[in-house]
PDB file of C-alpha atoms in Angstrom:
ATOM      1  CA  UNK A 274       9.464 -42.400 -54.927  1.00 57.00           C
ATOM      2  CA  UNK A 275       9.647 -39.304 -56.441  1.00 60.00           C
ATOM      3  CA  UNK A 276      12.566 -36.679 -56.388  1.00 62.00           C
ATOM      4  CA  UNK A 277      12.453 -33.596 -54.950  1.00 59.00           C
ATOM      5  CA  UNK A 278      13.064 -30.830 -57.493  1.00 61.00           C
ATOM      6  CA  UNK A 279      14.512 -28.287 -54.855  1.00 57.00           C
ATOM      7  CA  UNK A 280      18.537 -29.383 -53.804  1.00 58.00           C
ATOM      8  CA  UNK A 281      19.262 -31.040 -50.825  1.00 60.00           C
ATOM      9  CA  UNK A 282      19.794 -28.279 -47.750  1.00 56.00           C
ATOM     10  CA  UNK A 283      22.149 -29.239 -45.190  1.00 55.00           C
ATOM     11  CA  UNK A 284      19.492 -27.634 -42.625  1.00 55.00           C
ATOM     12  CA  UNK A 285      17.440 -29.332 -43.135  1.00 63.00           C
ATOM     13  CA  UNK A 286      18.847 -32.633 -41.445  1.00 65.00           C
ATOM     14  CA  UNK A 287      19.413 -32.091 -37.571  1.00 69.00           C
ATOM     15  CA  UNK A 288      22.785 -32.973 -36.645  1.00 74.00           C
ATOM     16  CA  UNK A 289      23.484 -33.220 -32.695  1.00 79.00           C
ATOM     17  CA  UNK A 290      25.069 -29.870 -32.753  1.00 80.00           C
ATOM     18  CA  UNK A 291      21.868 -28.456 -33.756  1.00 74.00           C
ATOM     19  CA  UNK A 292      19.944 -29.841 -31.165  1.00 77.00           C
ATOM     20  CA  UNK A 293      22.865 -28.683 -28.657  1.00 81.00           C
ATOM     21  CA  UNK A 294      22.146 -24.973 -30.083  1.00 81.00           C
ATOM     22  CA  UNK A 295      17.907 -24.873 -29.921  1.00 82.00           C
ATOM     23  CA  UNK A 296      18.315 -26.430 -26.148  1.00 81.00           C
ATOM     24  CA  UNK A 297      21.031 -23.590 -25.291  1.00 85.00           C
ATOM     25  CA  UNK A 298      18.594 -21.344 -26.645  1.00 83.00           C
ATOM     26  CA  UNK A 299      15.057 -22.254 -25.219  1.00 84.00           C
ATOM     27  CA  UNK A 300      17.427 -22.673 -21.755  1.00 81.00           C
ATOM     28  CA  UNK A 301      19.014 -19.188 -22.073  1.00 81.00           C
ATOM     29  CA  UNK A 302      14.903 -18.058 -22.830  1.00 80.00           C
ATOM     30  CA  UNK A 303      13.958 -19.436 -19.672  1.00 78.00           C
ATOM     31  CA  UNK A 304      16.418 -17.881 -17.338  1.00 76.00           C
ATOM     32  CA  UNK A 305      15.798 -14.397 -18.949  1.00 74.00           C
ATOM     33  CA  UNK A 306      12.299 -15.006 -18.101  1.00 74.00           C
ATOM     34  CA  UNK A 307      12.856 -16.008 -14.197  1.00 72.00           C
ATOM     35  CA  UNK A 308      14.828 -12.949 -14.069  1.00 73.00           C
ATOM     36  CA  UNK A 309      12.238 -10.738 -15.504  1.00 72.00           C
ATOM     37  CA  UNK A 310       9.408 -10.765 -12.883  1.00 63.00           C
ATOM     38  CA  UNK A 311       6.729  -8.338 -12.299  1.00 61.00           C
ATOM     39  CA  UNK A 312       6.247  -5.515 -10.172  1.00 58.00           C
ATOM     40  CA  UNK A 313       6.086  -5.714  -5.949  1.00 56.00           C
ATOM     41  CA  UNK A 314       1.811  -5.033  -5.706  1.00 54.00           C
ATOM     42  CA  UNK A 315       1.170  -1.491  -4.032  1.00 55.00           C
ATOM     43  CA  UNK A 316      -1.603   0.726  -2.883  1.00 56.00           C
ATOM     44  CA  UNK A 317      -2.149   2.699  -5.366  1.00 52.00           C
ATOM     45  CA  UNK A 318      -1.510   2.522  -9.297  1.00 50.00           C
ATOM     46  CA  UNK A 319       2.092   3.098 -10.682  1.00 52.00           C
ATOM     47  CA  UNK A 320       3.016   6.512 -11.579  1.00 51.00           C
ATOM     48  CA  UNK A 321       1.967   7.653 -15.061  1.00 51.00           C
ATOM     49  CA  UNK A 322       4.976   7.527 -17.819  1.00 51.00           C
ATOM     50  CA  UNK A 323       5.580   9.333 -21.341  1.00 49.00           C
ATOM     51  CA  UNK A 324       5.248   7.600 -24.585  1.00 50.00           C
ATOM     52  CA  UNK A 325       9.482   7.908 -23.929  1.00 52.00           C
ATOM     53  CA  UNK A 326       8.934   5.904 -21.069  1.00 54.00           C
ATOM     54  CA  UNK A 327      10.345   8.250 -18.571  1.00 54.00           C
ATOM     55  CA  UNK A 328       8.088   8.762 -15.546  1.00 53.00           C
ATOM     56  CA  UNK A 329       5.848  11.521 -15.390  1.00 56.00           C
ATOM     57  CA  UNK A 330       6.575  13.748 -11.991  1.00 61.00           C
ATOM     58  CA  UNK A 331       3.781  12.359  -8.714  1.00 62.00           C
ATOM     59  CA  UNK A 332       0.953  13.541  -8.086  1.00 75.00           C
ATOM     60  CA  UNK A 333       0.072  15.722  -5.579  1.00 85.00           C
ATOM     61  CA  UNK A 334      -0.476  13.831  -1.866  1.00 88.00           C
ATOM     62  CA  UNK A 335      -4.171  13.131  -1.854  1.00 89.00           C
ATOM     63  CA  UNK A 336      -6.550  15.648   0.263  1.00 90.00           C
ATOM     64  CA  UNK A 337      -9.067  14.525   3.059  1.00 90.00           C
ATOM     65  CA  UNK A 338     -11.561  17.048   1.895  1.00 88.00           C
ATOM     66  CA  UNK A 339     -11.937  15.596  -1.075  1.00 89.00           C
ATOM     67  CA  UNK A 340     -12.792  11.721   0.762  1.00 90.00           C
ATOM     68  CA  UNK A 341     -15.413  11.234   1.792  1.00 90.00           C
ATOM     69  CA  UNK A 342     -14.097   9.192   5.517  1.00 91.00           C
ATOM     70  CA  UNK A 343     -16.266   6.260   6.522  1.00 91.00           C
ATOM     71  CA  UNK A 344     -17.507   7.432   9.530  1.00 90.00           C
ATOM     72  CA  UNK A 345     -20.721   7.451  11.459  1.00 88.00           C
ATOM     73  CA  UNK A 346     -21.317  11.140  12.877  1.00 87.00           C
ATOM     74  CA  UNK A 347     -25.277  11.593  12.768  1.00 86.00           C
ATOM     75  CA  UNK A 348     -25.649  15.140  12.597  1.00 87.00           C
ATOM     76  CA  UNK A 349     -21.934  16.442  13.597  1.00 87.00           C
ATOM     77  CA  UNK A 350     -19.431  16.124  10.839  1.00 88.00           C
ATOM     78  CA  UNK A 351     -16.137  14.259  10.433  1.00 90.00           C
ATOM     79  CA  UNK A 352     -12.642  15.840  11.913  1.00 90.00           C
ATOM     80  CA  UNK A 353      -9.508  15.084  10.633  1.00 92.00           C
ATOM     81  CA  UNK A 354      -7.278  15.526  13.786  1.00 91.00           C
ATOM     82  CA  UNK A 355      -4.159  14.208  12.398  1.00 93.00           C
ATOM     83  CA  UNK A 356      -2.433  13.955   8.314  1.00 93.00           C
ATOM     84  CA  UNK A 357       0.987  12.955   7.126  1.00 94.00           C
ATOM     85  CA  UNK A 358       1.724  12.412   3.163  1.00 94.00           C
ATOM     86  CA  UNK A 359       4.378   9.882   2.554  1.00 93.00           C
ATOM     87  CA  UNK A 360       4.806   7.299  -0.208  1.00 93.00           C
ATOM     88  CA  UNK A 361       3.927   4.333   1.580  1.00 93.00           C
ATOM     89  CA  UNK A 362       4.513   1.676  -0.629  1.00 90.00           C
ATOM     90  CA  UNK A 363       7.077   2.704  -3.074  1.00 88.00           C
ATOM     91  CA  UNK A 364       5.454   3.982  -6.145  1.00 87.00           C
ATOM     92  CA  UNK A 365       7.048   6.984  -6.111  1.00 87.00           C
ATOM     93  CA  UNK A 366       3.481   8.733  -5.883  1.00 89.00           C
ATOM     94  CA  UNK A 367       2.655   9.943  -1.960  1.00 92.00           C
ATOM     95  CA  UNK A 368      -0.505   8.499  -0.038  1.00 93.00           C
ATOM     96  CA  UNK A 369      -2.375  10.870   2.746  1.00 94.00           C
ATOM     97  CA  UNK A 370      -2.786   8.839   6.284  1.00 96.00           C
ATOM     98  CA  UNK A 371      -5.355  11.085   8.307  1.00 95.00           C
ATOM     99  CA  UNK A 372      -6.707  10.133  12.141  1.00 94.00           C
ATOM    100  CA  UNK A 373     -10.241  11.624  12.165  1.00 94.00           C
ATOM    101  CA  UNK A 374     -13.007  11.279  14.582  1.00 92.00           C
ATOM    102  CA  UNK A 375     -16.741  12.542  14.949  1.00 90.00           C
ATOM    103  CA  UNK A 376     -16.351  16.606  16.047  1.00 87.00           C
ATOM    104  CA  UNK A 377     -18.430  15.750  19.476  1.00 78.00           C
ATOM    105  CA  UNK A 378     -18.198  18.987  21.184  1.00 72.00           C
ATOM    106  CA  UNK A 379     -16.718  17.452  24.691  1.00 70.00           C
ATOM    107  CA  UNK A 380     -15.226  13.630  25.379  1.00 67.00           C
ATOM    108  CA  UNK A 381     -13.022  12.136  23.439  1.00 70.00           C
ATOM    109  CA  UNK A 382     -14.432  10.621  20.589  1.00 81.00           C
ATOM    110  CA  UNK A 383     -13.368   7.505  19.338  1.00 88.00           C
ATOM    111  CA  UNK A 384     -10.805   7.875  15.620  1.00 92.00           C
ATOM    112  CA  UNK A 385     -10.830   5.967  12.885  1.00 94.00           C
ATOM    113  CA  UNK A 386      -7.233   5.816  10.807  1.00 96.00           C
ATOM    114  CA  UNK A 387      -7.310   5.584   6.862  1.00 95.00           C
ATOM    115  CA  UNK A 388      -5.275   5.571   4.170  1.00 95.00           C
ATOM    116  CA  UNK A 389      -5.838   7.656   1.053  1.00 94.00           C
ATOM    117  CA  UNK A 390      -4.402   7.472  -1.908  1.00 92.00           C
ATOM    118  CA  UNK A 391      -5.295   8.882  -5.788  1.00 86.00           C
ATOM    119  CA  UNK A 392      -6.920   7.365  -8.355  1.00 69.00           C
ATOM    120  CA  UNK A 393      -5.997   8.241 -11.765  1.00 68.00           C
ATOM    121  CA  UNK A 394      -8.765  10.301 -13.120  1.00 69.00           C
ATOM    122  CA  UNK A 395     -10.779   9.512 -10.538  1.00 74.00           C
ATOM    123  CA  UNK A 396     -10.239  11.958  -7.513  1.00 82.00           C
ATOM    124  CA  UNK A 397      -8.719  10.288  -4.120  1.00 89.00           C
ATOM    125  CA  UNK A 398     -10.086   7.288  -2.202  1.00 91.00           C
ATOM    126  CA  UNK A 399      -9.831   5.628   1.041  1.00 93.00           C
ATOM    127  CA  UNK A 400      -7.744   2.244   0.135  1.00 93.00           C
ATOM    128  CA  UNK A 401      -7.174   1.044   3.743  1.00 94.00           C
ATOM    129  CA  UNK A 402      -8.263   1.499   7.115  1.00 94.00           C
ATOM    130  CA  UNK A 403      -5.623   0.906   9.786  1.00 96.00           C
ATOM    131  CA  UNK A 404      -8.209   1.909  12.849  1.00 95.00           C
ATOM    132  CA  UNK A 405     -11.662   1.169  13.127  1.00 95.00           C
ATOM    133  CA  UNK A 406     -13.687   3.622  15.509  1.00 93.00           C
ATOM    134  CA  UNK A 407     -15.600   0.977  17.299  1.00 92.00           C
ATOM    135  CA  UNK A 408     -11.765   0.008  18.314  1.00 92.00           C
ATOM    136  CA  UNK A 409     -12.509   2.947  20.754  1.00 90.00           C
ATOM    137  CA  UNK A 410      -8.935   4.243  20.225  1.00 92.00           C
ATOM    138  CA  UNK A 411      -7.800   7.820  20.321  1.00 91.00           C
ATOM    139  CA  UNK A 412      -5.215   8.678  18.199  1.00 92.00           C
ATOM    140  CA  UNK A 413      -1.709  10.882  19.439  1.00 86.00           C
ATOM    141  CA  UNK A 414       1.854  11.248  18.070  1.00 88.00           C
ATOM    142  CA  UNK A 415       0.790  10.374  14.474  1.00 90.00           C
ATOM    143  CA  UNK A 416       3.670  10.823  11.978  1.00 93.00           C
ATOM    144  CA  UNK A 417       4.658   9.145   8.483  1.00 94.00           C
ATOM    145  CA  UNK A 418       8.273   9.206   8.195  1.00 92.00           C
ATOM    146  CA  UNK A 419      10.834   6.124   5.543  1.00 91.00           C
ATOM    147  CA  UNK A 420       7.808   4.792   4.551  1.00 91.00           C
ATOM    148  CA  UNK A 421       6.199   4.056   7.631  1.00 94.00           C
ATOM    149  CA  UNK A 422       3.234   5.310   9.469  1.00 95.00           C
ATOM    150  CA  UNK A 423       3.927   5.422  13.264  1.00 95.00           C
ATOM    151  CA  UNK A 424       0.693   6.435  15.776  1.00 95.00           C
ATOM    152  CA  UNK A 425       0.246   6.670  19.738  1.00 94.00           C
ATOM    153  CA  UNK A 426      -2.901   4.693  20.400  1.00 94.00           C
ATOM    154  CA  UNK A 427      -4.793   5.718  23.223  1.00 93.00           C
ATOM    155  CA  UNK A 428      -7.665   3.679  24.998  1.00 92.00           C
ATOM    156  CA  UNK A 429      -9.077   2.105  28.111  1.00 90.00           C
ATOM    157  CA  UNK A 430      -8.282  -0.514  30.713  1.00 92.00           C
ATOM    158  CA  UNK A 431     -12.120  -1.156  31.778  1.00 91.00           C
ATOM    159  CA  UNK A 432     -15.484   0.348  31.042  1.00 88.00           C
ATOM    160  CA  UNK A 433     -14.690   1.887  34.424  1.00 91.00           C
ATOM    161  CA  UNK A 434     -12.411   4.789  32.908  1.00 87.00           C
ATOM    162  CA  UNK A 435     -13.594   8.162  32.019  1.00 84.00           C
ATOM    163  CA  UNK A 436     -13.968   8.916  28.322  1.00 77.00           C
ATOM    164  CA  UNK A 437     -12.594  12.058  28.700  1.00 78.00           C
ATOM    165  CA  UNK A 438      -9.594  10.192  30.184  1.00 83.00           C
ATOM    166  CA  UNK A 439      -7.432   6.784  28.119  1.00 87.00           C
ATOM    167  CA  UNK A 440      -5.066   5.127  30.751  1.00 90.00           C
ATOM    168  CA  UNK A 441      -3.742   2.545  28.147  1.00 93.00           C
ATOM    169  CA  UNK A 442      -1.128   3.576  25.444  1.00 93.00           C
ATOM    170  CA  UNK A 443       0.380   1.779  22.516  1.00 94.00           C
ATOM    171  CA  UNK A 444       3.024   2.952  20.441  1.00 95.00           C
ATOM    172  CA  UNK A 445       2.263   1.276  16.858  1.00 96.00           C
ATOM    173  CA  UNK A 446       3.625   1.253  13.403  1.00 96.00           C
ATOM    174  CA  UNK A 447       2.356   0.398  10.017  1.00 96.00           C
ATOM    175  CA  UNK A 448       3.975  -0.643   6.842  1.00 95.00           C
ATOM    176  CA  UNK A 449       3.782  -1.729   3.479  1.00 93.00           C
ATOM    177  CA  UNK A 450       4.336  -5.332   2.857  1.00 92.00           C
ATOM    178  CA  UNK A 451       3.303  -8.351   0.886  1.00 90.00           C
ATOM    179  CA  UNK A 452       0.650  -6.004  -0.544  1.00 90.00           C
ATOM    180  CA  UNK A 453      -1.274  -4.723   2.735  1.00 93.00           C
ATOM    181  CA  UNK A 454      -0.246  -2.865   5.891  1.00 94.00           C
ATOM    182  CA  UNK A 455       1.076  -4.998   8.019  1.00 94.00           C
ATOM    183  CA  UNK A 456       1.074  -3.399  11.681  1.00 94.00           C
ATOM    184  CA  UNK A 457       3.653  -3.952  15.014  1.00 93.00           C
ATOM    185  CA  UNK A 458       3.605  -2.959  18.322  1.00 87.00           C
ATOM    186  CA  UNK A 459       7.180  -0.268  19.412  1.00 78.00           C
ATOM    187  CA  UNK A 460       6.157  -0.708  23.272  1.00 59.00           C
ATOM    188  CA  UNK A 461       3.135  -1.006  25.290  1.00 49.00           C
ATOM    189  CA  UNK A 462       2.659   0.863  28.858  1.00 49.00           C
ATOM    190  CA  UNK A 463      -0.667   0.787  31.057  1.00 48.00           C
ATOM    191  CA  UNK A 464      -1.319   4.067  33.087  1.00 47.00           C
ATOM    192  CA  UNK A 465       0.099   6.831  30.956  1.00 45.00           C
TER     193      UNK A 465
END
């Protein structure tokens, strides 16, 4: 057996204690990392930030002109009846709800309810729809206030009912969790 030419290190034979000290460490690594988790999801991308880190002021609330609303007018255009800016899901940058419908000249066209919110570079987008017009709903009372949206659905008992006139109303409010809009029901009444 040959000798080693380089003198004998005293780290370089584990002891107990040194084992004690790597465990401590690696255990003490993974409770920093269970404590460091990452962001809640949300609607729209995080606000921008320097090279500082410090967060760049929001962006404007996105504008329905600039969306292009999935709607099926034919020849009549789309009418935003209702908008409230808010931020919805907490990423400090607003998002536009809007209630628009097709501008029939008489009736009461069915709305559609949709979320907007911008895209970095991009220009604004629809990133949820909370009413679908083939719902048949009308929309009233529309407000986004802590977060929440809050509408006045209004629709129809039977076929039977005039268009012109909804008899059933629902008082409904959306919010932002798990990573979608998650809606509930305030009170229902019949017959308004």
């Amino acid at each position: 057996m040959q000798t080693s030419a380089v003198p004998d290190l005293a780290h370089t034979h584990a002891r107990p204690v040194h084992w004690l000290a790597t465990a401590a460490a690696m255990a003490a690594v993974v409770a920093a990392a269970g404590l460091l988790q990452p962001r809640a999801a949300t609607a729209s991308q995080p606000g921008p930030r320097t090279n500082s880190g410090t967060a760049v002021a929001a962006a404007p609330a996105p504008d329905p002109a600039a969306v292009e609303l999935p709607l099926q007018c034919g020849s009549v255009k789309p009418l935003v009846t209702e908008r409230a800016s808010g931020d919805l899901d907490g990423d400090g940058n607003p998002e536009t709800v809007v209630a628009a419908r097709c501008d029939a000249g008489s009736g009461t066209p069915p709305s559609g309810v949709y979320v907007l919110a911008g895209a970095r570079g991009a220009g604004p987008r629809v990133v949820a729809t909370l009413v679908e017009p083939a719902q048949k709903l009308s929309v009233g009372d529309f407000a986004v206030r802590d977060g929440a949206i809050t509408a006045t659905l209004l629709g129809y008992s039977s076929p039977d009912v005039p268009s012109c006139c909804p008899d059933v109303r629902e008082k409904v409010k959306w919010q932002w969790q798990g990573g979608k809009f998650v809606r509930s029901a305030q009170n229902s009444a019949a017959g308004a």
